[in-house]
PDB file of C-alpha atoms in Angstrom:
ATOM      1  CA  MET A  75       0.251   0.229  -0.319  1.00  0.00           C
ATOM      2  CA  GLU A  76       1.034   3.375  -1.262  1.00  0.00           C
ATOM      3  CA  TYR A  77       0.783   6.731   0.407  1.00  0.00           C
ATOM      4  CA  PRO A  78       1.045   9.978  -1.006  1.00  0.00           C
ATOM      5  CA  ALA A  79       3.149  12.532  -0.047  1.00  0.00           C
ATOM      6  CA  TYR A  80       0.580  14.933   1.161  1.00  0.00           C
ATOM      7  CA  VAL A  81      -1.182  12.643   3.424  1.00  0.00           C
ATOM      8  CA  ILE A  82       1.822  11.757   5.467  1.00  0.00           C
ATOM      9  CA  LEU A  83       2.687  15.765   5.649  1.00  0.00           C
ATOM     10  CA  ASP A  84      -1.052  15.918   6.822  1.00  0.00           C
ATOM     11  CA  TRP A  85      -0.757  13.463   9.350  1.00  0.00           C
ATOM     12  CA  MET A  86       2.079  14.475  10.583  1.00  0.00           C
ATOM     13  CA  ALA A  87       1.030  18.377  10.804  1.00  0.00           C
ATOM     14  CA  GLN A  88      -1.710  17.184  13.466  1.00  0.00           C
ATOM     15  CA  PHE A  89       0.436  15.389  15.678  1.00  0.00           C
ATOM     16  CA  PHE A  90       3.187  17.841  14.896  1.00  0.00           C
ATOM     17  CA  TRP A  91       1.602  20.854  16.093  1.00  0.00           C
ATOM     18  CA  PRO A  92      -0.162  19.916  19.561  1.00  0.00           C
ATOM     19  CA  LEU A  93       3.075  18.232  20.331  1.00  0.00           C
ATOM     20  CA  THR A  94       5.046  21.583  20.010  1.00  0.00           C
ATOM     21  CA  ARG A  95       2.742  23.465  22.072  1.00  0.00           C
ATOM     22  CA  ILE A  96       2.618  20.427  24.957  1.00  0.00           C
ATOM     23  CA  SER A  97       6.130  20.038  24.396  1.00  0.00           C
ATOM     24  CA  SER A  98       6.184  24.036  25.013  1.00  0.00           C
ATOM     25  CA  MET A  99       4.765  24.258  28.274  1.00  0.00           C
ATOM     26  CA  LEU A 100       6.007  21.438  29.801  1.00  0.00           C
ATOM     27  CA  MET A 101       9.665  22.574  29.166  1.00  0.00           C
ATOM     28  CA  THR A 102       9.209  25.772  30.606  1.00  0.00           C
ATOM     29  CA  MET A 103       5.844  24.535  33.485  1.00  0.00           C
ATOM     30  CA  THR A 104       7.590  24.500  36.931  1.00  0.00           C
ATOM     31  CA  PHE A 105       8.641  21.387  38.440  1.00  0.00           C
ATOM     32  CA  PHE A 106       8.730  19.650  34.734  1.00  0.00           C
ATOM     33  CA  GLY A 107      10.298  22.546  33.480  1.00  0.00           C
ATOM     34  CA  ALA A 108      13.513  22.448  36.157  1.00  0.00           C
ATOM     35  CA  ARG A 109      16.963  21.157  35.502  1.00  0.00           C
ATOM     36  CA  PHE A 110      16.668  18.225  37.670  1.00  0.00           C
ATOM     37  CA  VAL A 111      14.158  16.724  35.425  1.00  0.00           C
ATOM     38  CA  PRO A 112      15.961  15.176  32.344  1.00  0.00           C
ATOM     39  CA  VAL A 113      15.172  16.787  29.046  1.00  0.00           C
ATOM     40  CA  ARG A 114      14.264  13.168  27.007  1.00  0.00           C
ATOM     41  CA  ILE A 115      12.231  12.825  30.353  1.00  0.00           C
ATOM     42  CA  ARG A 116      10.012  15.459  29.759  1.00  0.00           C
ATOM     43  CA  LEU A 117       9.971  14.730  25.693  1.00  0.00           C
ATOM     44  CA  TYR A 118       8.720  11.301  26.142  1.00  0.00           C
ATOM     45  CA  LEU A 119       6.296  12.908  28.205  1.00  0.00           C
ATOM     46  CA  SER A 120       5.138  15.357  26.048  1.00  0.00           C
ATOM     47  CA  LEU A 121       5.024  12.702  23.114  1.00  0.00           C
ATOM     48  CA  ALA A 122       2.478  10.201  25.460  1.00  0.00           C
ATOM     49  CA  ILE A 123       0.321  13.103  26.382  1.00  0.00           C
ATOM     50  CA  THR A 124       0.221  14.079  22.793  1.00  0.00           C
ATOM     51  CA  PHE A 125      -1.089  11.105  21.832  1.00  0.00           C
ATOM     52  CA  ALA A 126      -3.540  10.460  24.650  1.00  0.00           C
ATOM     53  CA  VAL A 127      -5.043  13.787  23.700  1.00  0.00           C
ATOM     54  CA  MET A 128      -5.049  13.717  19.753  1.00  0.00           C
ATOM     55  CA  PRO A 129      -9.066  12.362  19.796  1.00  0.00           C
ATOM     56  CA  ALA A 130      -9.852  14.934  21.468  1.00  0.00           C
ATOM     57  CA  LEU A 131      -8.528  17.919  19.451  1.00  0.00           C
ATOM     58  CA  PRO A 132      -9.896  19.832  16.542  1.00  0.00           C
ATOM     59  CA  ARG A 133      -8.744  19.136  13.448  1.00  0.00           C
ATOM     60  CA  VAL A 134      -5.783  21.263  12.056  1.00  0.00           C
ATOM     61  CA  PRO A 135      -6.435  23.320   9.209  1.00  0.00           C
ATOM     62  CA  GLU A 136      -5.032  21.389   5.799  1.00  0.00           C
ATOM     63  CA  ALA A 137      -3.985  25.181   4.313  1.00  0.00           C
ATOM     64  CA  ILE A 138      -1.177  25.157   6.736  1.00  0.00           C
ATOM     65  CA  GLU A 139       1.525  23.119   4.749  1.00  0.00           C
ATOM     66  CA  LEU A 140       4.175  21.843   7.625  1.00  0.00           C
ATOM     67  CA  VAL A 141       7.317  22.050   5.213  1.00  0.00           C
ATOM     68  CA  SER A 142       6.901  25.967   4.273  1.00  0.00           C
ATOM     69  CA  PHE A 143       7.755  29.399   5.709  1.00  0.00           C
ATOM     70  CA  GLY A 144       3.945  29.519   6.350  1.00  0.00           C
ATOM     71  CA  GLY A 145       4.544  26.560   8.806  1.00  0.00           C
ATOM     72  CA  PHE A 146       7.277  28.085  10.597  1.00  0.00           C
ATOM     73  CA  VAL A 147       5.525  30.705  11.388  1.00  0.00           C
ATOM     74  CA  VAL A 148       2.989  28.471  13.363  1.00  0.00           C
ATOM     75  CA  LEU A 149       5.763  26.682  14.500  1.00  0.00           C
ATOM     76  CA  ALA A 150       6.904  29.626  16.361  1.00  0.00           C
ATOM     77  CA  GLN A 151       3.831  30.397  17.343  1.00  0.00           C
ATOM     78  CA  GLN A 152       2.557  27.379  18.765  1.00  0.00           C
ATOM     79  CA  ILE A 153       6.229  27.650  21.086  1.00  0.00           C
ATOM     80  CA  LEU A 154       4.964  31.068  21.845  1.00  0.00           C
ATOM     81  CA  ILE A 155       1.649  30.266  23.180  1.00  0.00           C
ATOM     82  CA  GLY A 156       3.470  26.941  25.356  1.00  0.00           C
ATOM     83  CA  ILE A 157       5.870  28.897  26.822  1.00  0.00           C
ATOM     84  CA  ALA A 158       3.493  32.088  27.958  1.00  0.00           C
ATOM     85  CA  MET A 159       1.584  28.993  29.337  1.00  0.00           C
ATOM     86  CA  GLY A 160       4.174  27.831  30.882  1.00  0.00           C
ATOM     87  CA  THR A 161       6.047  30.555  32.482  1.00  0.00           C
ATOM     88  CA  VAL A 162       2.770  31.923  34.413  1.00  0.00           C
ATOM     89  CA  THR A 163       3.390  29.133  36.677  1.00  0.00           C
ATOM     90  CA  GLN A 164       6.942  29.942  36.950  1.00  0.00           C
ATOM     91  CA  PHE A 165       5.503  33.225  37.926  1.00  0.00           C
ATOM     92  CA  VAL A 166       3.534  32.424  40.789  1.00  0.00           C
ATOM     93  CA  ILE A 167       6.044  29.978  42.218  1.00  0.00           C
ATOM     94  CA  GLN A 168       8.493  32.144  42.070  1.00  0.00           C
ATOM     95  CA  THR A 169       6.875  34.913  44.760  1.00  0.00           C
ATOM     96  CA  PHE A 170       7.000  32.829  47.081  1.00  0.00           C
ATOM     97  CA  VAL A 171      10.906  32.322  46.357  1.00  0.00           C
ATOM     98  CA  LEU A 172      10.813  36.267  46.559  1.00  0.00           C
ATOM     99  CA  LEU A 173       9.077  36.010  49.830  1.00  0.00           C
ATOM    100  CA  GLY A 174      11.135  33.665  51.320  1.00  0.00           C
ATOM    101  CA  GLN A 175      14.446  36.006  49.990  1.00  0.00           C
ATOM    102  CA  ILE A 176      12.812  39.444  51.721  1.00  0.00           C
ATOM    103  CA  LEU A 177      12.277  37.212  55.422  1.00  0.00           C
ATOM    104  CA  GLY A 178      16.158  35.815  54.609  1.00  0.00           C
ATOM    105  CA  MET A 179      17.583  39.024  54.071  1.00  0.00           C
ATOM    106  CA  GLN A 180      15.590  40.878  56.604  1.00  0.00           C
ATOM    107  CA  SER A 181      16.079  38.289  59.647  1.00  0.00           C
ATOM    108  CA  SER A 182      19.345  37.338  58.467  1.00  0.00           C
ATOM    109  CA  LEU A 183      18.843  33.934  57.485  1.00  0.00           C
ATOM    110  CA  GLY A 184      19.907  35.171  54.287  1.00  0.00           C
ATOM    111  CA  PHE A 185      23.372  34.154  55.339  1.00  0.00           C
ATOM    112  CA  ALA A 186      22.378  30.437  54.695  1.00  0.00           C
ATOM    113  CA  SER A 187      22.507  29.999  51.269  1.00  0.00           C
ATOM    114  CA  MET A 188      22.392  26.851  48.791  1.00  0.00           C
ATOM    115  CA  VAL A 189      22.393  25.645  44.790  1.00  0.00           C
ATOM    116  CA  ASP A 190      18.796  26.080  43.091  1.00  0.00           C
ATOM    117  CA  PRO A 191      18.308  22.490  42.006  1.00  0.00           C
ATOM    118  CA  ALA A 192      15.437  24.219  39.708  1.00  0.00           C
ATOM    119  CA  ASN A 193      17.793  26.904  37.756  1.00  0.00           C
ATOM    120  CA  GLY A 194      21.568  26.410  38.949  1.00  0.00           C
ATOM    121  CA  GLN A 195      21.453  29.705  40.863  1.00  0.00           C
ATOM    122  CA  ASN A 196      22.943  30.199  44.630  1.00  0.00           C
ATOM    123  CA  THR A 197      19.940  31.630  46.339  1.00  0.00           C
ATOM    124  CA  PRO A 198      19.042  31.966  50.187  1.00  0.00           C
ATOM    125  CA  LEU A 199      18.069  28.846  51.969  1.00  0.00           C
ATOM    126  CA  LEU A 200      14.835  30.300  53.745  1.00  0.00           C
ATOM    127  CA  GLY A 201      13.924  31.444  49.576  1.00  0.00           C
ATOM    128  CA  GLN A 202      14.260  27.564  48.943  1.00  0.00           C
ATOM    129  CA  PHE A 203      12.298  26.589  51.557  1.00  0.00           C
ATOM    130  CA  TYR A 204       9.257  28.029  50.464  1.00  0.00           C
ATOM    131  CA  LEU A 205      10.058  27.038  46.548  1.00  0.00           C
ATOM    132  CA  PHE A 206       9.600  23.141  47.948  1.00  0.00           C
ATOM    133  CA  VAL A 207       6.795  24.099  49.771  1.00  0.00           C
ATOM    134  CA  ALA A 208       4.735  26.274  47.320  1.00  0.00           C
ATOM    135  CA  THR A 209       6.059  23.515  44.426  1.00  0.00           C
ATOM    136  CA  MET A 210       4.216  20.348  46.683  1.00  0.00           C
ATOM    137  CA  ILE A 211       1.095  22.533  46.610  1.00  0.00           C
ATOM    138  CA  PHE A 212       1.021  22.782  43.168  1.00  0.00           C
ATOM    139  CA  LEU A 213       1.500  19.341  42.383  1.00  0.00           C
ATOM    140  CA  ALA A 214      -0.759  18.265  45.750  1.00  0.00           C
ATOM    141  CA  THR A 215      -3.837  20.856  44.416  1.00  0.00           C
ATOM    142  CA  ASP A 216      -4.121  19.393  40.325  1.00  0.00           C
ATOM    143  CA  GLY A 217      -1.734  22.317  39.491  1.00  0.00           C
ATOM    144  CA  HIS A 218      -0.171  19.932  36.756  1.00  0.00           C
ATOM    145  CA  LEU A 219      -3.528  18.535  35.034  1.00  0.00           C
ATOM    146  CA  GLN A 220      -5.043  21.498  35.790  1.00  0.00           C
ATOM    147  CA  MET A 221      -2.669  23.145  33.273  1.00  0.00           C
ATOM    148  CA  LEU A 222      -3.055  19.796  31.013  1.00  0.00           C
ATOM    149  CA  ASN A 223      -6.657  20.617  31.030  1.00  0.00           C
ATOM    150  CA  LEU A 224      -6.461  24.233  30.160  1.00  0.00           C
ATOM    151  CA  VAL A 225      -3.643  23.101  26.817  1.00  0.00           C
ATOM    152  CA  VAL A 226      -5.709  20.931  25.385  1.00  0.00           C
ATOM    153  CA  MET A 227      -8.920  23.479  25.516  1.00  0.00           C
ATOM    154  CA  SER A 228      -7.016  26.002  24.291  1.00  0.00           C
ATOM    155  CA  PHE A 229      -6.824  23.996  20.898  1.00  0.00           C
ATOM    156  CA  LYS A 230     -10.273  25.229  20.564  1.00  0.00           C
ATOM    157  CA  THR A 231     -10.532  28.509  22.120  1.00  0.00           C
ATOM    158  CA  LEU A 232      -7.017  29.522  20.437  1.00  0.00           C
ATOM    159  CA  PRO A 233      -6.720  27.405  16.999  1.00  0.00           C
ATOM    160  CA  VAL A 234      -3.382  26.635  15.185  1.00  0.00           C
ATOM    161  CA  GLY A 235      -2.963  29.198  12.927  1.00  0.00           C
ATOM    162  CA  GLU A 236      -3.734  32.207  15.152  1.00  0.00           C
ATOM    163  CA  ALA A 237      -1.037  34.193  17.456  1.00  0.00           C
ATOM    164  CA  LEU A 238      -1.187  35.897  20.708  1.00  0.00           C
ATOM    165  CA  ARG A 239      -2.140  39.466  20.784  1.00  0.00           C
ATOM    166  CA  ALA A 240      -0.035  42.702  22.068  1.00  0.00           C
ATOM    167  CA  ALA A 241      -1.959  42.938  25.235  1.00  0.00           C
ATOM    168  CA  ASP A 242      -1.295  39.533  26.347  1.00  0.00           C
ATOM    169  CA  TYR A 243       2.588  39.751  26.292  1.00  0.00           C
ATOM    170  CA  ARG A 244       1.535  43.081  28.354  1.00  0.00           C
ATOM    171  CA  ALA A 245       0.263  40.613  30.944  1.00  0.00           C
ATOM    172  CA  LEU A 246       2.896  38.487  31.075  1.00  0.00           C
ATOM    173  CA  ALA A 247       5.378  41.532  31.720  1.00  0.00           C
ATOM    174  CA  SER A 248       2.909  42.699  34.252  1.00  0.00           C
ATOM    175  CA  TRP A 249       3.779  39.705  36.245  1.00  0.00           C
ATOM    176  CA  PHE A 250       6.943  41.262  37.363  1.00  0.00           C
ATOM    177  CA  GLY A 251       5.234  44.070  39.344  1.00  0.00           C
ATOM    178  CA  ILE A 252       2.428  41.713  40.818  1.00  0.00           C
ATOM    179  CA  MET A 253       5.501  38.849  41.886  1.00  0.00           C
ATOM    180  CA  PHE A 254       7.097  41.885  44.156  1.00  0.00           C
ATOM    181  CA  SER A 255       3.878  43.152  44.957  1.00  0.00           C
ATOM    182  CA  VAL A 256       2.153  40.052  46.701  1.00  0.00           C
ATOM    183  CA  SER A 257       5.464  39.113  47.866  1.00  0.00           C
ATOM    184  CA  LEU A 258       6.117  41.570  49.400  1.00  0.00           C
ATOM    185  CA  GLY A 259       2.481  41.741  50.558  1.00  0.00           C
ATOM    186  CA  MET A 260       2.715  38.574  52.266  1.00  0.00           C
ATOM    187  CA  ALA A 261       6.061  39.418  54.021  1.00  0.00           C
ATOM    188  CA  LEU A 262       5.013  42.552  55.660  1.00  0.00           C
ATOM    189  CA  ALA A 263       3.933  41.290  58.536  1.00  0.00           C
ATOM    190  CA  GLY A 264       7.193  40.077  59.663  1.00  0.00           C
ATOM    191  CA  ILE A 265       9.197  43.028  57.839  1.00  0.00           C
ATOM    192  CA  ILE A 266       7.476  45.262  60.345  1.00  0.00           C
ATOM    193  CA  ALA A 267       8.380  42.538  63.468  1.00  0.00           C
ATOM    194  CA  LEU A 268      11.924  42.630  62.534  1.00  0.00           C
ATOM    195  CA  LEU A 269      11.832  46.333  62.399  1.00  0.00           C
ATOM    196  CA  THR A 270      10.760  46.773  65.857  1.00  0.00           C
ATOM    197  CA  VAL A 271      13.436  43.949  66.943  1.00  0.00           C
ATOM    198  CA  ASN A 272      16.094  46.300  65.344  1.00  0.00           C
ATOM    199  CA  LEU A 273      14.600  49.616  66.733  1.00  0.00           C
ATOM    200  CA  SER A 274      14.745  48.259  70.286  1.00  0.00           C
ATOM    201  CA  PHE A 275      17.964  46.793  69.955  1.00  0.00           C
ATOM    202  CA  GLY A 276      18.939  50.268  68.979  1.00  0.00           C
ATOM    203  CA  VAL A 277      17.502  52.352  71.662  1.00  0.00           C
ATOM    204  CA  MET A 278      19.118  49.414  74.032  1.00  0.00           C
ATOM    205  CA  THR A 279      22.752  50.195  72.412  1.00  0.00           C
ATOM    206  CA  ARG A 280      21.761  53.717  73.240  1.00  0.00           C
ATOM    207  CA  ALA A 281      20.943  53.498  76.747  1.00  0.00           C
ATOM    208  CA  ALA A 282      23.751  50.653  77.469  1.00  0.00           C
ATOM    209  CA  PRO A 283      26.894  50.737  74.911  1.00  0.00           C
ATOM    210  CA  GLN A 284      29.031  48.360  76.836  1.00  0.00           C
ATOM    211  CA  LEU A 285      26.787  45.924  76.723  1.00  0.00           C
ATOM    212  CA  ASN A 286      27.770  43.847  73.451  1.00  0.00           C
ATOM    213  CA  ILE A 287      24.366  44.290  71.486  1.00  0.00           C
ATOM    214  CA  PHE A 288      25.120  43.091  68.022  1.00  0.00           C
ATOM    215  CA  SER A 289      25.699  39.531  69.152  1.00  0.00           C
ATOM    216  CA  LEU A 290      22.714  39.356  71.123  1.00  0.00           C
ATOM    217  CA  GLY A 291      20.928  41.346  68.401  1.00  0.00           C
ATOM    218  CA  PHE A 292      21.781  39.015  65.866  1.00  0.00           C
ATOM    219  CA  THR A 293      21.064  35.372  67.820  1.00  0.00           C
ATOM    220  CA  PHE A 294      17.423  37.272  68.664  1.00  0.00           C
ATOM    221  CA  ALA A 295      16.742  38.306  65.297  1.00  0.00           C
ATOM    222  CA  LEU A 296      17.557  34.567  63.521  1.00  0.00           C
ATOM    223  CA  LEU A 297      15.289  33.360  65.999  1.00  0.00           C
ATOM    224  CA  VAL A 298      12.111  35.577  65.237  1.00  0.00           C
ATOM    225  CA  GLY A 299      12.568  35.146  61.727  1.00  0.00           C
ATOM    226  CA  LEU A 300      12.393  31.332  61.984  1.00  0.00           C
ATOM    227  CA  LEU A 301       9.331  32.139  64.284  1.00  0.00           C
ATOM    228  CA  ILE A 302       7.902  34.696  61.885  1.00  0.00           C
ATOM    229  CA  SER A 303       8.573  31.354  59.084  1.00  0.00           C
ATOM    230  CA  MET A 304       6.111  29.420  60.361  1.00  0.00           C
ATOM    231  CA  TYR A 305       3.633  31.406  61.366  1.00  0.00           C
ATOM    232  CA  ILE A 306       3.613  32.537  57.443  1.00  0.00           C
ATOM    233  CA  LEU A 307       3.884  28.897  56.662  1.00  0.00           C
ATOM    234  CA  SER A 308       0.971  28.178  58.750  1.00  0.00           C
ATOM    235  CA  GLY A 309      -1.272  30.198  56.609  1.00  0.00           C
ATOM    236  CA  ILE A 310       0.692  30.259  53.080  1.00  0.00           C
ATOM    237  CA  MET A 311      -2.210  27.744  51.626  1.00  0.00           C
ATOM    238  CA  PRO A 312      -4.994  30.922  51.240  1.00  0.00           C
ATOM    239  CA  HIS A 313      -2.038  32.699  49.698  1.00  0.00           C
ATOM    240  CA  TYR A 314      -0.840  30.141  47.348  1.00  0.00           C
ATOM    241  CA  LEU A 315      -5.044  29.420  46.530  1.00  0.00           C
ATOM    242  CA  ASN A 316      -5.202  33.336  45.615  1.00  0.00           C
ATOM    243  CA  HIS A 317      -2.011  33.542  43.825  1.00  0.00           C
ATOM    244  CA  TRP A 318      -3.080  30.729  41.784  1.00  0.00           C
ATOM    245  CA  GLU A 319      -6.216  31.997  40.703  1.00  0.00           C
ATOM    246  CA  THR A 320      -4.603  34.836  39.347  1.00  0.00           C
ATOM    247  CA  GLY A 321      -2.776  33.057  37.312  1.00  0.00           C
ATOM    248  CA  VAL A 322      -5.072  30.632  35.731  1.00  0.00           C
ATOM    249  CA  ASP A 323      -6.849  33.616  35.076  1.00  0.00           C
ATOM    250  CA  THR A 324      -4.267  34.975  32.939  1.00  0.00           C
ATOM    251  CA  ILE A 325      -3.900  31.671  31.510  1.00  0.00           C
ATOM    252  CA  CYS A 326      -7.329  31.912  30.244  1.00  0.00           C
ATOM    253  CA  ASP A 327      -6.774  35.602  28.982  1.00  0.00           C
ATOM    254  CA  LEU A 328      -4.323  34.383  27.102  1.00  0.00           C
ATOM    255  CA  ILE A 329      -6.218  31.172  25.324  1.00  0.00           C
ATOM    256  CA  ARG A 330      -9.243  33.181  25.212  1.00  0.00           C
ATOM    257  CA  LEU A 331     -11.053  30.964  27.741  1.00  0.00           C
ATOM    258  CA  ASP A 332     -13.424  32.023  30.133  1.00  0.00           C
ATOM    259  CA  CYS A 333     -12.520  30.428  33.117  1.00  0.00           C
ATOM    260  CA  ASN A 334     -15.861  30.742  34.689  1.00  0.00           C
ATOM    261  CA  THR A 335     -18.127  28.799  32.231  1.00  0.00           C
ATOM    262  CA  GLY A 336     -14.797  27.078  30.177  1.00  0.00           C
ATOM    263  CA  GLY A 337     -16.143  28.022  26.875  1.00  0.00           C
ATOM    264  CA  GLY A 338     -14.556  30.420  24.335  1.00  0.00           C
ATOM    265  CA  ALA A 339     -14.049  33.942  25.624  1.00  0.00           C
TER     266      ALA A 339
END
């Protein structure tokens, strides 16, 4: 049995475009896009997910040729869509890394640092702790499954051949401000408490200069920092869920999906 070339290319296109968007999302999504996850594992996972969801995906328009300049443009569009969706999850998780770094620098816990296994950079240990906590919450609340559901629905609301708008890139850029504002809001109580401790020791230093307030204040600031970290950790779940909903709303806007009804926006 012989198959014409256009039939083979059409079948390849029906599989290749979804694979490109799904693999791009997995390459940048939190946990799955980390450096400790081998690239080969991510590739095999992308292939398995694409084969599993192909029956639920709409058919790619035949007007888009796989081997052409138009096909190259569509390839770039699918990569950008997948990267944009995965990057939002990175922004959500990195917000809690910033929270840990702010608390660590204020409480002198920033002296303890380690290599971040996700990106290979040297970061404060408290930031790594909140990174692991946020990642575990992401997996425990089925955030990865929700992302897979969104990327499958994106092929209906943002089909192959359509690109992101300029407002979508602006919304992604605005996340840099959202990260800092949310992390600073969560750490504000700890910052005020540590500022009060430092002011108290400053008054003690002026009242009794002969005392070695520096060594005592350093140790006490570390202890207060640990207590504040435990206090913030006890209420981190509502903060994560609210922040994650903001991230999901951004992803829904990117793929033209109405998150409330599940239909196209």
